Structures are given as structure tokens and as C-alpha cells.
mmCIF file with all atom_site columns, C-alpha atoms in Angstrom:
data_model
loop_
_atom_site.group_PDB
_atom_site.id
_atom_site.type_symbol
_atom_site.label_atom_id
_atom_site.label_alt_id
_atom_site.label_comp_id
_atom_site.label_asym_id
_atom_site.label_entity_id
_atom_site.label_seq_id
_atom_site.pdbx_PDB_ins_code
_atom_site.Cartn_x
_atom_site.Cartn_y
_atom_site.Cartn_z
_atom_site.occupancy
_atom_site.B_iso_or_equiv
_atom_site.pdbx_formal_charge
_atom_site.auth_seq_id
_atom_site.auth_comp_id
_atom_site.auth_asym_id
_atom_site.auth_atom_id
_atom_site.pdbx_PDB_model_num
ATOM 1   C CA . UNK A 1 1   ? -231.611 146.939 143.137 1.00 0.00 ? 1   UNK A CA 1
ATOM 2   C CA . UNK A 1 2   ? -228.514 145.474 143.342 1.00 0.00 ? 2   UNK A CA 1
ATOM 3   C CA . UNK A 1 3   ? -228.931 141.914 144.624 1.00 0.00 ? 3   UNK A CA 1
ATOM 4   C CA . UNK A 1 4   ? -227.023 139.668 147.046 1.00 0.00 ? 4   UNK A CA 1
ATOM 5   C CA . UNK A 1 5   ? -223.171 140.008 146.091 1.00 0.00 ? 5   UNK A CA 1
ATOM 6   C CA . UNK A 1 6   ? -220.660 137.574 147.233 1.00 0.00 ? 6   UNK A CA 1
ATOM 7   C CA . UNK A 1 7   ? -217.062 137.671 147.007 1.00 0.00 ? 7   UNK A CA 1
ATOM 8   C CA . UNK A 1 8   ? -214.612 135.525 145.396 1.00 0.00 ? 8   UNK A CA 1
ATOM 9   C CA . UNK A 1 9   ? -216.417 133.631 142.851 1.00 0.00 ? 9   UNK A CA 1
ATOM 10  C CA . UNK A 1 10  ? -213.981 130.912 142.890 1.00 0.00 ? 10  UNK A CA 1
ATOM 11  C CA . UNK A 1 11  ? -211.212 130.434 145.295 1.00 0.00 ? 11  UNK A CA 1
ATOM 12  C CA . UNK A 1 12  ? -208.683 128.012 145.342 1.00 0.00 ? 12  UNK A CA 1
ATOM 13  C CA . UNK A 1 13  ? -206.636 126.866 148.969 1.00 0.00 ? 13  UNK A CA 1
ATOM 14  C CA . UNK A 1 14  ? -204.445 124.450 150.240 1.00 0.00 ? 14  UNK A CA 1
ATOM 15  C CA . UNK A 1 15  ? -205.065 122.254 152.685 1.00 0.00 ? 15  UNK A CA 1
ATOM 16  C CA . UNK A 1 16  ? -204.509 124.287 156.806 1.00 0.00 ? 16  UNK A CA 1
ATOM 17  C CA . UNK A 1 17  ? -204.734 127.135 155.197 1.00 0.00 ? 17  UNK A CA 1
ATOM 18  C CA . UNK A 1 18  ? -207.753 130.269 156.078 1.00 0.00 ? 18  UNK A CA 1
ATOM 19  C CA . UNK A 1 19  ? -210.145 131.607 154.436 1.00 0.00 ? 19  UNK A CA 1
ATOM 20  C CA . UNK A 1 20  ? -212.430 134.687 154.386 1.00 0.00 ? 20  UNK A CA 1
ATOM 21  C CA . UNK A 1 21  ? -215.956 134.837 152.270 1.00 0.00 ? 21  UNK A CA 1
ATOM 22  C CA . UNK A 1 22  ? -218.243 137.701 151.973 1.00 0.00 ? 22  UNK A CA 1
ATOM 23  C CA . UNK A 1 23  ? -221.233 138.623 151.421 1.00 0.00 ? 23  UNK A CA 1
ATOM 24  C CA . UNK A 1 24  ? -223.193 141.990 151.007 1.00 0.00 ? 24  UNK A CA 1
ATOM 25  C CA . UNK A 1 25  ? -226.956 141.655 151.475 1.00 0.00 ? 25  UNK A CA 1
ATOM 26  C CA . UNK A 1 26  ? -229.610 143.243 149.637 1.00 0.00 ? 26  UNK A CA 1
ATOM 27  C CA . UNK A 1 27  ? -229.630 146.805 150.071 1.00 0.00 ? 27  UNK A CA 1
ATOM 28  C CA . UNK A 1 28  ? -232.141 146.738 153.512 1.00 0.00 ? 28  UNK A CA 1
ATOM 29  C CA . UNK A 1 29  ? -231.946 143.637 153.781 1.00 0.00 ? 29  UNK A CA 1
ATOM 30  C CA . UNK A 1 30  ? -230.846 143.111 157.944 1.00 0.00 ? 30  UNK A CA 1
ATOM 31  C CA . UNK A 1 31  ? -230.972 139.316 158.120 1.00 0.00 ? 31  UNK A CA 1
ATOM 32  C CA . UNK A 1 32  ? -228.141 137.459 157.029 1.00 0.00 ? 32  UNK A CA 1
ATOM 33  C CA . UNK A 1 33  ? -227.631 133.490 156.645 1.00 0.00 ? 33  UNK A CA 1
ATOM 34  C CA . UNK A 1 34  ? -225.059 131.255 155.209 1.00 0.00 ? 34  UNK A CA 1
ATOM 35  C CA . UNK A 1 35  ? -225.456 127.636 153.631 1.00 0.00 ? 35  UNK A CA 1
ATOM 36  C CA . UNK A 1 36  ? -222.835 125.467 152.151 1.00 0.00 ? 36  UNK A CA 1
ATOM 37  C CA . UNK A 1 37  ? -223.207 122.725 149.210 1.00 0.00 ? 37  UNK A CA 1
ATOM 38  C CA . UNK A 1 38  ? -221.817 119.698 148.808 1.00 0.00 ? 38  UNK A CA 1
ATOM 39  C CA . UNK A 1 39  ? -222.952 116.916 146.423 1.00 0.00 ? 39  UNK A CA 1
ATOM 40  C CA . UNK A 1 40  ? -222.499 114.764 149.203 1.00 0.00 ? 40  UNK A CA 1
ATOM 41  C CA . UNK A 1 41  ? -224.763 116.610 151.615 1.00 0.00 ? 41  UNK A CA 1
ATOM 42  C CA . UNK A 1 42  ? -226.293 118.781 149.577 1.00 0.00 ? 42  UNK A CA 1
ATOM 43  C CA . UNK A 1 43  ? -227.365 122.295 151.648 1.00 0.00 ? 43  UNK A CA 1
ATOM 44  C CA . UNK A 1 44  ? -226.770 122.846 155.284 1.00 0.00 ? 44  UNK A CA 1
ATOM 45  C CA . UNK A 1 45  ? -226.982 125.584 157.299 1.00 0.00 ? 45  UNK A CA 1
ATOM 46  C CA . UNK A 1 46  ? -224.482 127.375 158.519 1.00 0.00 ? 46  UNK A CA 1
ATOM 47  C CA . UNK A 1 47  ? -225.092 130.472 160.626 1.00 0.00 ? 47  UNK A CA 1
ATOM 48  C CA . UNK A 1 48  ? -227.925 133.102 160.781 1.00 0.00 ? 48  UNK A CA 1
ATOM 49  C CA . UNK A 1 49  ? -227.175 136.724 161.929 1.00 0.00 ? 49  UNK A CA 1
ATOM 50  C CA . UNK A 1 50  ? -229.621 139.806 162.218 1.00 0.00 ? 50  UNK A CA 1
ATOM 51  C CA . UNK A 1 51  ? -228.737 142.910 163.382 1.00 0.00 ? 51  UNK A CA 1
ATOM 52  C CA . UNK A 1 52  ? -224.969 142.094 164.374 1.00 0.00 ? 52  UNK A CA 1
ATOM 53  C CA . UNK A 1 53  ? -226.239 138.744 166.673 1.00 0.00 ? 53  UNK A CA 1
ATOM 54  C CA . UNK A 1 54  ? -225.807 135.520 165.350 1.00 0.00 ? 54  UNK A CA 1
ATOM 55  C CA . UNK A 1 55  ? -229.560 134.031 165.993 1.00 0.00 ? 55  UNK A CA 1
ATOM 56  C CA . UNK A 1 56  ? -228.153 130.516 165.026 1.00 0.00 ? 56  UNK A CA 1
ATOM 57  C CA . UNK A 1 57  ? -225.423 128.023 164.128 1.00 0.00 ? 57  UNK A CA 1
ATOM 58  C CA . UNK A 1 58  ? -225.792 125.019 162.676 1.00 0.00 ? 58  UNK A CA 1
ATOM 59  C CA . UNK A 1 59  ? -224.036 121.724 162.743 1.00 0.00 ? 59  UNK A CA 1
ATOM 60  C CA . UNK A 1 60  ? -220.413 122.703 162.461 1.00 0.00 ? 60  UNK A CA 1
ATOM 61  C CA . UNK A 1 61  ? -217.294 122.579 163.945 1.00 0.00 ? 61  UNK A CA 1
ATOM 62  C CA . UNK A 1 62  ? -215.487 125.589 165.620 1.00 0.00 ? 62  UNK A CA 1
ATOM 63  C CA . UNK A 1 63  ? -212.959 126.462 162.678 1.00 0.00 ? 63  UNK A CA 1
ATOM 64  C CA . UNK A 1 64  ? -216.464 127.756 161.190 1.00 0.00 ? 64  UNK A CA 1
ATOM 65  C CA . UNK A 1 65  ? -216.983 131.282 162.279 1.00 0.00 ? 65  UNK A CA 1
ATOM 66  C CA . UNK A 1 66  ? -218.598 134.529 161.007 1.00 0.00 ? 66  UNK A CA 1
ATOM 67  C CA . UNK A 1 67  ? -219.839 137.833 161.716 1.00 0.00 ? 67  UNK A CA 1
ATOM 68  C CA . UNK A 1 68  ? -222.104 140.576 160.367 1.00 0.00 ? 68  UNK A CA 1
ATOM 69  C CA . UNK A 1 69  ? -221.157 144.463 160.371 1.00 0.00 ? 69  UNK A CA 1
ATOM 70  C CA . UNK A 1 70  ? -223.116 147.335 161.186 1.00 0.00 ? 70  UNK A CA 1
ATOM 71  C CA . UNK A 1 71  ? -224.135 148.059 157.254 1.00 0.00 ? 71  UNK A CA 1
ATOM 72  C CA . UNK A 1 72  ? -224.812 144.215 157.501 1.00 0.00 ? 72  UNK A CA 1
ATOM 73  C CA . UNK A 1 73  ? -222.406 142.909 155.229 1.00 0.00 ? 73  UNK A CA 1
ATOM 74  C CA . UNK A 1 74  ? -221.378 139.777 156.906 1.00 0.00 ? 74  UNK A CA 1
ATOM 75  C CA . UNK A 1 75  ? -218.444 137.551 156.357 1.00 0.00 ? 75  UNK A CA 1
ATOM 76  C CA . UNK A 1 76  ? -217.667 134.224 157.010 1.00 0.00 ? 76  UNK A CA 1
ATOM 77  C CA . UNK A 1 77  ? -214.141 131.989 158.048 1.00 0.00 ? 77  UNK A CA 1
ATOM 78  C CA . UNK A 1 78  ? -212.948 128.884 157.655 1.00 0.00 ? 78  UNK A CA 1
ATOM 79  C CA . UNK A 1 79  ? -209.087 128.525 159.729 1.00 0.00 ? 79  UNK A CA 1
ATOM 80  C CA . UNK A 1 80  ? -207.263 125.091 158.742 1.00 0.00 ? 80  UNK A CA 1
ATOM 81  C CA . UNK A 1 81  ? -209.300 123.915 155.931 1.00 0.00 ? 81  UNK A CA 1
ATOM 82  C CA . UNK A 1 82  ? -209.583 120.252 155.516 1.00 0.00 ? 82  UNK A CA 1
ATOM 83  C CA . UNK A 1 83  ? -210.017 118.878 151.507 1.00 0.00 ? 83  UNK A CA 1
ATOM 84  C CA . UNK A 1 84  ? -214.242 118.019 153.146 1.00 0.00 ? 84  UNK A CA 1
ATOM 85  C CA . UNK A 1 85  ? -214.620 121.960 153.089 1.00 0.00 ? 85  UNK A CA 1
ATOM 86  C CA . UNK A 1 86  ? -214.662 122.230 149.659 1.00 0.00 ? 86  UNK A CA 1
ATOM 87  C CA . UNK A 1 87  ? -217.998 123.423 148.381 1.00 0.00 ? 87  UNK A CA 1
ATOM 88  C CA . UNK A 1 88  ? -220.489 126.639 147.158 1.00 0.00 ? 88  UNK A CA 1
ATOM 89  C CA . UNK A 1 89  ? -221.008 128.760 149.874 1.00 0.00 ? 89  UNK A CA 1
ATOM 90  C CA . UNK A 1 90  ? -224.566 130.285 149.848 1.00 0.00 ? 90  UNK A CA 1
ATOM 91  C CA . UNK A 1 91  ? -225.019 133.419 151.375 1.00 0.00 ? 91  UNK A CA 1
ATOM 92  C CA . UNK A 1 92  ? -228.463 134.442 151.623 1.00 0.00 ? 92  UNK A CA 1
ATOM 93  C CA . UNK A 1 93  ? -230.331 137.746 153.135 1.00 0.00 ? 93  UNK A CA 1
ATOM 94  C CA . UNK A 1 94  ? -233.749 138.663 154.089 1.00 0.00 ? 94  UNK A CA 1
ATOM 95  C CA . UNK A 1 95  ? -235.443 141.753 155.454 1.00 0.00 ? 95  UNK A CA 1
ATOM 96  C CA . UNK A 1 96  ? -236.076 140.417 158.860 1.00 0.00 ? 96  UNK A CA 1
ATOM 97  C CA . UNK A 1 97  ? -235.091 136.300 159.607 1.00 0.00 ? 97  UNK A CA 1
ATOM 98  C CA . UNK A 1 98  ? -238.802 134.906 159.567 1.00 0.00 ? 98  UNK A CA 1
ATOM 99  C CA . UNK A 1 99  ? -242.499 135.720 158.918 1.00 0.00 ? 99  UNK A CA 1
ATOM 100 C CA . UNK A 1 100 ? -244.257 136.727 155.645 1.00 0.00 ? 100 UNK A CA 1
ATOM 101 C CA . UNK A 1 101 ? -242.843 137.165 152.962 1.00 0.00 ? 101 UNK A CA 1
ATOM 102 C CA . UNK A 1 102 ? -239.575 137.154 153.992 1.00 0.00 ? 102 UNK A CA 1
ATOM 103 C CA . UNK A 1 103 ? -238.075 135.601 151.272 1.00 0.00 ? 103 UNK A CA 1
ATOM 104 C CA . UNK A 1 104 ? -234.266 134.687 151.181 1.00 0.00 ? 104 UNK A CA 1
ATOM 105 C CA . UNK A 1 105 ? -232.618 135.535 148.179 1.00 0.00 ? 105 UNK A CA 1
ATOM 106 C CA . UNK A 1 106 ? -229.752 133.954 147.376 1.00 0.00 ? 106 UNK A CA 1
ATOM 107 C CA . UNK A 1 107 ? -225.736 135.540 146.220 1.00 0.00 ? 107 UNK A CA 1
ATOM 108 C CA . UNK A 1 108 ? -223.847 133.219 143.725 1.00 0.00 ? 108 UNK A CA 1
ATOM 109 C CA . UNK A 1 109 ? -221.591 131.478 145.563 1.00 0.00 ? 109 UNK A CA 1
ATOM 110 C CA . UNK A 1 110 ? -218.465 131.066 146.834 1.00 0.00 ? 110 UNK A CA 1
ATOM 111 C CA . UNK A 1 111 ? -216.969 128.416 144.730 1.00 0.00 ? 111 UNK A CA 1
ATOM 112 C CA . UNK A 1 112 ? -214.747 127.067 147.726 1.00 0.00 ? 112 UNK A CA 1
ATOM 113 C CA . UNK A 1 113 ? -211.814 124.174 146.246 1.00 0.00 ? 113 UNK A CA 1
ATOM 114 C CA . UNK A 1 114 ? -209.578 123.048 148.858 1.00 0.00 ? 114 UNK A CA 1
ATOM 115 C CA . UNK A 1 115 ? -206.074 120.947 147.030 1.00 0.00 ? 115 UNK A CA 1
ATOM 116 C CA . UNK B 2 1   ? -238.056 116.925 163.467 1.00 0.00 ? 1   UNK B CA 1
ATOM 117 C CA . UNK B 2 2   ? -238.008 119.024 160.307 1.00 0.00 ? 2   UNK B CA 1
ATOM 118 C CA . UNK B 2 3   ? -237.382 117.788 157.071 1.00 0.00 ? 3   UNK B CA 1
ATOM 119 C CA . UNK B 2 4   ? -238.081 118.207 153.307 1.00 0.00 ? 4   UNK B CA 1
ATOM 120 C CA . UNK B 2 5   ? -238.042 115.094 150.623 1.00 0.00 ? 5   UNK B CA 1
ATOM 121 C CA . UNK B 2 6   ? -237.877 115.592 147.082 1.00 0.00 ? 6   UNK B CA 1
ATOM 122 C CA . UNK B 2 7   ? -238.192 111.662 145.576 1.00 0.00 ? 7   UNK B CA 1
ATOM 123 C CA . UNK B 2 8   ? -237.375 112.903 142.237 1.00 0.00 ? 8   UNK B CA 1
ATOM 124 C CA . UNK B 2 9   ? -233.788 113.018 141.604 1.00 0.00 ? 9   UNK B CA 1
ATOM 125 C CA . UNK B 2 10  ? -234.340 113.472 137.899 1.00 0.00 ? 10  UNK B CA 1
ATOM 126 C CA . UNK B 2 11  ? -236.843 114.480 135.254 1.00 0.00 ? 11  UNK B CA 1
ATOM 127 C CA . UNK B 2 12  ? -237.517 115.031 131.496 1.00 0.00 ? 12  UNK B CA 1
ATOM 128 C CA . UNK B 2 13  ? -240.089 116.924 129.740 1.00 0.00 ? 13  UNK B CA 1
ATOM 129 C CA . UNK B 2 14  ? -240.900 118.469 126.947 1.00 0.00 ? 14  UNK B CA 1
ATOM 130 C CA . UNK B 2 15  ? -240.718 121.675 126.203 1.00 0.00 ? 15  UNK B CA 1
ATOM 131 C CA . UNK B 2 16  ? -243.777 123.297 125.986 1.00 0.00 ? 16  UNK B CA 1
ATOM 132 C CA . UNK B 2 17  ? -245.218 120.986 128.267 1.00 0.00 ? 17  UNK B CA 1
ATOM 133 C CA . UNK B 2 18  ? -246.401 121.261 132.181 1.00 0.00 ? 18  UNK B CA 1
ATOM 134 C CA . UNK B 2 19  ? -244.177 119.775 134.737 1.00 0.00 ? 19  UNK B CA 1
ATOM 135 C CA . UNK B 2 20  ? -245.303 118.757 138.197 1.00 0.00 ? 20  UNK B CA 1
ATOM 136 C CA . UNK B 2 21  ? -241.895 118.750 141.088 1.00 0.00 ? 21  UNK B CA 1
ATOM 137 C CA . UNK B 2 22  ? -242.953 117.108 144.061 1.00 0.00 ? 22  UNK B CA 1
ATOM 138 C CA . UNK B 2 23  ? -242.330 117.777 147.637 1.00 0.00 ? 23  UNK B CA 1
ATOM 139 C CA . UNK B 2 24  ? -243.273 116.574 150.934 1.00 0.00 ? 24  UNK B CA 1
ATOM 140 C CA . UNK B 2 25  ? -242.220 117.924 154.175 1.00 0.00 ? 25  UNK B CA 1
ATOM 141 C CA . UNK B 2 26  ? -242.602 116.907 157.977 1.00 0.00 ? 26  UNK B CA 1
ATOM 142 C CA . UNK B 2 27  ? -242.967 119.488 160.931 1.00 0.00 ? 27  UNK B CA 1
ATOM 143 C CA . UNK B 2 28  ? -244.779 119.570 164.082 1.00 0.00 ? 28  UNK B CA 1
ATOM 144 C CA . UNK B 2 29  ? -244.866 123.375 163.993 1.00 0.00 ? 29  UNK B CA 1
ATOM 145 C CA . UNK B 2 30  ? -248.440 124.718 162.891 1.00 0.00 ? 30  UNK B CA 1
ATOM 146 C CA . UNK B 2 31  ? -246.437 128.487 161.382 1.00 0.00 ? 31  UNK B CA 1
ATOM 147 C CA . UNK B 2 32  ? -244.255 127.463 158.341 1.00 0.00 ? 32  UNK B CA 1
ATOM 148 C CA . UNK B 2 33  ? -243.643 128.674 155.108 1.00 0.00 ? 33  UNK B CA 1
ATOM 149 C CA . UNK B 2 34  ? -242.698 126.779 151.714 1.00 0.00 ? 34  UNK B CA 1
ATOM 150 C CA . UNK B 2 35  ? -240.361 127.815 148.948 1.00 0.00 ? 35  UNK B CA 1
ATOM 151 C CA . UNK B 2 36  ? -238.616 126.827 145.856 1.00 0.00 ? 36  UNK B CA 1
ATOM 152 C CA . UNK B 2 37  ? -235.626 127.223 144.415 1.00 0.00 ? 37  UNK B CA 1
ATOM 153 C CA . UNK B 2 38  ? -234.040 127.200 141.128 1.00 0.00 ? 38  UNK B CA 1
ATOM 154 C CA . UNK B 2 39  ? -230.006 126.646 140.618 1.00 0.00 ? 39  UNK B CA 1
ATOM 155 C CA . UNK B 2 40  ? -228.841 126.637 137.532 1.00 0.00 ? 40  UNK B CA 1
ATOM 156 C CA . UNK B 2 41  ? -226.101 125.450 136.581 1.00 0.00 ? 41  UNK B CA 1
ATOM 157 C CA . UNK B 2 42  ? -223.955 129.109 137.383 1.00 0.00 ? 42  UNK B CA 1
ATOM 158 C CA . UNK B 2 43  ? -224.867 127.854 140.906 1.00 0.00 ? 43  UNK B CA 1
ATOM 159 C CA . UNK B 2 44  ? -227.255 131.293 142.460 1.00 0.00 ? 44  UNK B CA 1
ATOM 160 C CA . UNK B 2 45  ? -230.443 129.687 144.232 1.00 0.00 ? 45  UNK B CA 1
ATOM 161 C CA . UNK B 2 46  ? -232.867 131.943 142.591 1.00 0.00 ? 46  UNK B CA 1
ATOM 162 C CA . UNK B 2 47  ? -236.220 131.885 144.620 1.00 0.00 ? 47  UNK B CA 1
ATOM 163 C CA . UNK B 2 48  ? -239.323 131.366 142.182 1.00 0.00 ? 48  UNK B CA 1
ATOM 164 C CA . UNK B 2 49  ? -242.366 130.410 144.698 1.00 0.00 ? 49  UNK B CA 1
ATOM 165 C CA . UNK B 2 50  ? -243.650 130.991 148.713 1.00 0.00 ? 50  UNK B CA 1
ATOM 166 C CA . UNK B 2 51  ? -246.414 130.011 150.733 1.00 0.00 ? 51  UNK B CA 1
ATOM 167 C CA . UNK B 2 52  ? -247.560 130.244 153.960 1.00 0.00 ? 52  UNK B CA 1
ATOM 168 C CA . UNK B 2 53  ? -248.656 127.722 155.609 1.00 0.00 ? 53  UNK B CA 1
ATOM 169 C CA . UNK B 2 54  ? -251.884 129.972 157.118 1.00 0.00 ? 54  UNK B CA 1
ATOM 170 C CA . UNK B 2 55  ? -252.756 130.704 153.423 1.00 0.00 ? 55  UNK B CA 1
ATOM 171 C CA . UNK B 2 56  ? -255.868 129.605 152.240 1.00 0.00 ? 56  UNK B CA 1
ATOM 172 C CA . UNK B 2 57  ? -255.095 130.049 148.552 1.00 0.00 ? 57  UNK B CA 1
ATOM 173 C CA . UNK B 2 58  ? -252.437 128.580 146.275 1.00 0.00 ? 58  UNK B CA 1
ATOM 174 C CA . UNK B 2 59  ? -249.001 130.711 145.458 1.00 0.00 ? 59  UNK B CA 1
ATOM 175 C CA . UNK B 2 60  ? -248.537 131.338 141.827 1.00 0.00 ? 60  UNK B CA 1
ATOM 176 C CA . UNK B 2 61  ? -246.139 133.382 140.429 1.00 0.00 ? 61  UNK B CA 1
ATOM 177 C CA . UNK B 2 62  ? -246.011 133.522 136.381 1.00 0.00 ? 62  UNK B CA 1
ATOM 178 C CA . UNK B 2 63  ? -245.644 130.473 134.880 1.00 0.00 ? 63  UNK B CA 1
ATOM 179 C CA . UNK B 2 64  ? -244.681 128.535 138.200 1.00 0.00 ? 64  UNK B CA 1
ATOM 180 C CA . UNK B 2 65  ? -247.939 127.599 140.545 1.00 0.00 ? 65  UNK B CA 1
ATOM 181 C CA . UNK B 2 66  ? -247.822 125.692 144.220 1.00 0.00 ? 66  UNK B CA 1
ATOM 182 C CA . UNK B 2 67  ? -249.963 122.852 144.712 1.00 0.00 ? 67  UNK B CA 1
ATOM 183 C CA . UNK B 2 68  ? -250.544 123.295 148.277 1.00 0.00 ? 68  UNK B CA 1
ATOM 184 C CA . UNK B 2 69  ? -251.978 120.221 150.315 1.00 0.00 ? 69  UNK B CA 1
ATOM 185 C CA . UNK B 2 70  ? -251.684 120.786 154.172 1.00 0.00 ? 70  UNK B CA 1
ATOM 186 C CA . UNK B 2 71  ? -253.396 117.492 155.156 1.00 0.00 ? 71  UNK B CA 1
ATOM 187 C CA . UNK B 2 72  ? -250.610 115.340 152.791 1.00 0.00 ? 72  UNK B CA 1
ATOM 188 C CA . UNK B 2 73  ? -248.117 117.871 153.785 1.00 0.00 ? 73  UNK B CA 1
ATOM 189 C CA . UNK B 2 74  ? -247.360 118.182 150.167 1.00 0.00 ? 74  UNK B CA 1
ATOM 190 C CA . UNK B 2 75  ? -245.894 121.131 148.402 1.00 0.00 ? 75  UNK B CA 1
ATOM 191 C CA . UNK B 2 76  ? -245.940 120.181 144.556 1.00 0.00 ? 76  UNK B CA 1
ATOM 192 C CA . UNK B 2 77  ? -244.027 122.777 142.067 1.00 0.00 ? 77  UNK B CA 1
ATOM 193 C CA . UNK B 2 78  ? -246.199 122.504 138.819 1.00 0.00 ? 78  UNK B CA 1
ATOM 194 C CA . UNK B 2 79  ? -244.817 124.812 136.005 1.00 0.00 ? 79  UNK B CA 1
ATOM 195 C CA . UNK B 2 80  ? -246.401 125.632 132.743 1.00 0.00 ? 80  UNK B CA 1
ATOM 196 C CA . UNK B 2 81  ? -245.402 125.809 129.162 1.00 0.00 ? 81  UNK B CA 1
ATOM 197 C CA . UNK B 2 82  ? -241.624 124.676 130.168 1.00 0.00 ? 82  UNK B CA 1
ATOM 198 C CA . UNK B 2 83  ? -239.019 126.572 128.023 1.00 0.00 ? 83  UNK B CA 1
ATOM 199 C CA . UNK B 2 84  ? -235.646 125.325 127.765 1.00 0.00 ? 84  UNK B CA 1
ATOM 200 C CA . UNK B 2 85  ? -234.287 127.952 130.155 1.00 0.00 ? 85  UNK B CA 1
ATOM 201 C CA . UNK B 2 86  ? -235.906 126.062 133.004 1.00 0.00 ? 86  UNK B CA 1
ATOM 202 C CA . UNK B 2 87  ? -233.160 123.365 132.560 1.00 0.00 ? 87  UNK B CA 1
ATOM 203 C CA . UNK B 2 88  ? -232.002 123.160 135.889 1.00 0.00 ? 88  UNK B CA 1
ATOM 204 C CA . UNK B 2 89  ? -231.775 121.749 139.757 1.00 0.00 ? 89  UNK B CA 1
ATOM 205 C CA . UNK B 2 90  ? -234.674 122.872 142.317 1.00 0.00 ? 90  UNK B CA 1
ATOM 206 C CA . UNK B 2 91  ? -235.057 122.813 145.314 1.00 0.00 ? 91  UNK B CA 1
ATOM 207 C CA . UNK B 2 92  ? -238.131 122.791 147.716 1.00 0.00 ? 92  UNK B CA 1
ATOM 208 C CA . UNK B 2 93  ? -236.958 124.358 151.082 1.00 0.00 ? 93  UNK B CA 1
ATOM 209 C CA . UNK B 2 94  ? -238.802 125.216 154.976 1.00 0.00 ? 94  UNK B CA 1
ATOM 210 C CA . UNK B 2 95  ? -239.210 127.756 156.758 1.00 0.00 ? 95  UNK B CA 1
ATOM 211 C CA . UNK B 2 96  ? -240.033 127.099 160.555 1.00 0.00 ? 96  UNK B CA 1
ATOM 212 C CA . UNK B 2 97  ? -241.712 130.108 162.296 1.00 0.00 ? 97  UNK B CA 1
ATOM 213 C CA . UNK B 2 98  ? -244.072 129.938 165.611 1.00 0.00 ? 98  UNK B CA 1
ATOM 214 C CA . UNK B 2 99  ? -241.718 129.862 168.809 1.00 0.00 ? 99  UNK B CA 1
ATOM 215 C CA . UNK B 2 100 ? -238.713 129.351 166.688 1.00 0.00 ? 100 UNK B CA 1
ATOM 216 C CA . UNK B 2 101 ? -237.060 132.500 166.675 1.00 0.00 ? 101 UNK B CA 1
ATOM 217 C CA . UNK B 2 102 ? -234.887 131.387 163.473 1.00 0.00 ? 102 UNK B CA 1
ATOM 218 C CA . UNK B 2 103 ? -234.802 132.535 159.495 1.00 0.00 ? 103 UNK B CA 1
ATOM 219 C CA . UNK B 2 104 ? -233.080 128.792 158.860 1.00 0.00 ? 104 UNK B CA 1
ATOM 220 C CA . UNK B 2 105 ? -234.066 127.579 155.495 1.00 0.00 ? 105 UNK B CA 1
ATOM 221 C CA . UNK B 2 106 ? -233.986 123.340 155.906 1.00 0.00 ? 106 UNK B CA 1
ATOM 222 C CA . UNK B 2 107 ? -233.397 122.345 151.642 1.00 0.00 ? 107 UNK B CA 1
ATOM 223 C CA . UNK B 2 108 ? -234.477 119.110 150.083 1.00 0.00 ? 108 UNK B CA 1
ATOM 224 C CA . UNK B 2 109 ? -232.405 117.162 148.102 1.00 0.00 ? 109 UNK B CA 1
ATOM 225 C CA . UNK B 2 110 ? -233.541 118.745 144.876 1.00 0.00 ? 110 UNK B CA 1
ATOM 226 C CA . UNK B 2 111 ? -234.732 117.570 141.376 1.00 0.00 ? 111 UNK B CA 1
ATOM 227 C CA . UNK B 2 112 ? -232.743 118.225 138.031 1.00 0.00 ? 112 UNK B CA 1
ATOM 228 C CA . UNK B 2 113 ? -234.880 118.610 134.697 1.00 0.00 ? 113 UNK B CA 1
ATOM 229 C CA . UNK B 2 114 ? -234.363 118.485 132.110 1.00 0.00 ? 114 UNK B CA 1
ATOM 230 C CA . UNK B 2 115 ? -236.038 120.398 129.081 1.00 0.00 ? 115 UNK B CA 1
ATOM 231 C CA . UNK B 2 116 ? -235.786 118.718 125.810 1.00 0.00 ? 116 UNK B CA 1
ATOM 232 C CA . UNK B 2 117 ? -236.994 120.464 122.447 1.00 0.00 ? 117 UNK B CA 1
#
């Protein structure tokens, strides 16, 4: 059974550009969450999608957005990139968002560098 | 407010010995789940073990066990018979249940474990 797939693995962008990251969850999983990991702030929750609906959003500016498709694949977009957006972006999938046994399985992440 | 605290930034352990990584949490929700993840230098977060707040027994998964002390709000990870491949960053995380309509995970700052040969 394939795990969570994130593409691309590495990305270098220039300030002011925009970027789209992709996440394919484990087959059958309908819940996808995104996290940003930086050395200074640690792991911070970005947003959560379930059945194509955003259920929760973290404390990030509106430049960060996401969506989920009918096949549960998810994308996140960051517009007008800033140097501080350089981070490892991790996607997690679960069968459903919460409840007993709904472990979140993570992908390998996309390492974004903004120059 | 929900919070996870890992007070050990770095730990060393001798190969084949056991090690305990500390985690304390704070929540007012009686229903919650606690997770431990391992993050090697490659970046992937690997799920290790889960403990539900209503579980009567401590969770175990192979060499990993979770020492759950509800009254003290602690959920320490115990790794038995450490191996060189256990060297990584370890994160404790919490997901609230109850009326919360989200699967959002709250993470601690992590503990770097180094296994010495």
C-alpha cells in the first residue's frame, strides 16, 4: 500500500513568486492536513481538509491557501513568497479527521527554499 | 490552551540500552489522543505509537511503549534495546477529541536522540 506522496521534494523559489505543493494521501484516506516546520517555530498546523471541505485553518496569513479534490488529493499554494516561508512542508493523511485509531501518516515533505 | 512540552532538547543513549523521552501535555478536553513520531534527517515523520485518553492500558508497538500517566498529564516514550537507526528527532503530539471538530495535531518542540555504538 503506497504511503503519502508529496511533490516536489525540493523547491527553490524567488521572493514574490508563488508556489503550489501537492499531496496524495494513502488510498482510502479522506482527511489531509498540512504542517509547516521551521527550526524556530517547530511544527505548526496550516490547514485540514476532509471530503473537499476545509475544516480548520491555522494562524497563517491569507497568502497560504489550499484545496482538496474529489480523489482526496490536496494542494497548498503560497503566493507572494517571503524569505520566512522557507520551511519543510509536511502533509498528513488520516482515514477520517478524528476518533479512535485515526493515526496521521505523513509524507516525506517538500523542502521549500525562498531566495 | 492545548500544549505539549518536551523538556529534553537532546538525549544520548548507549546502543542496546533503554531510553525514556519525556512528554507532558495540557488540555481541558477529557477526550484526546497522544502520538509519538520519529523524524530522521530525511524529514519524513514516521508514526510510532498512539494512546487514547480512555485507554486502560499503556500502548506498546514492538520496541516502543508509551508510559501514560493521566493524572500527571505525561506520556513518555520508552524505547527498549536502542539501535543505531533510532538516532533521530522524536516528537510528541496531541489531538483533541470531544466537541472539537478537527484532527489538528499539536506538536512539542522535539527531542533529538543519539544512539552511541
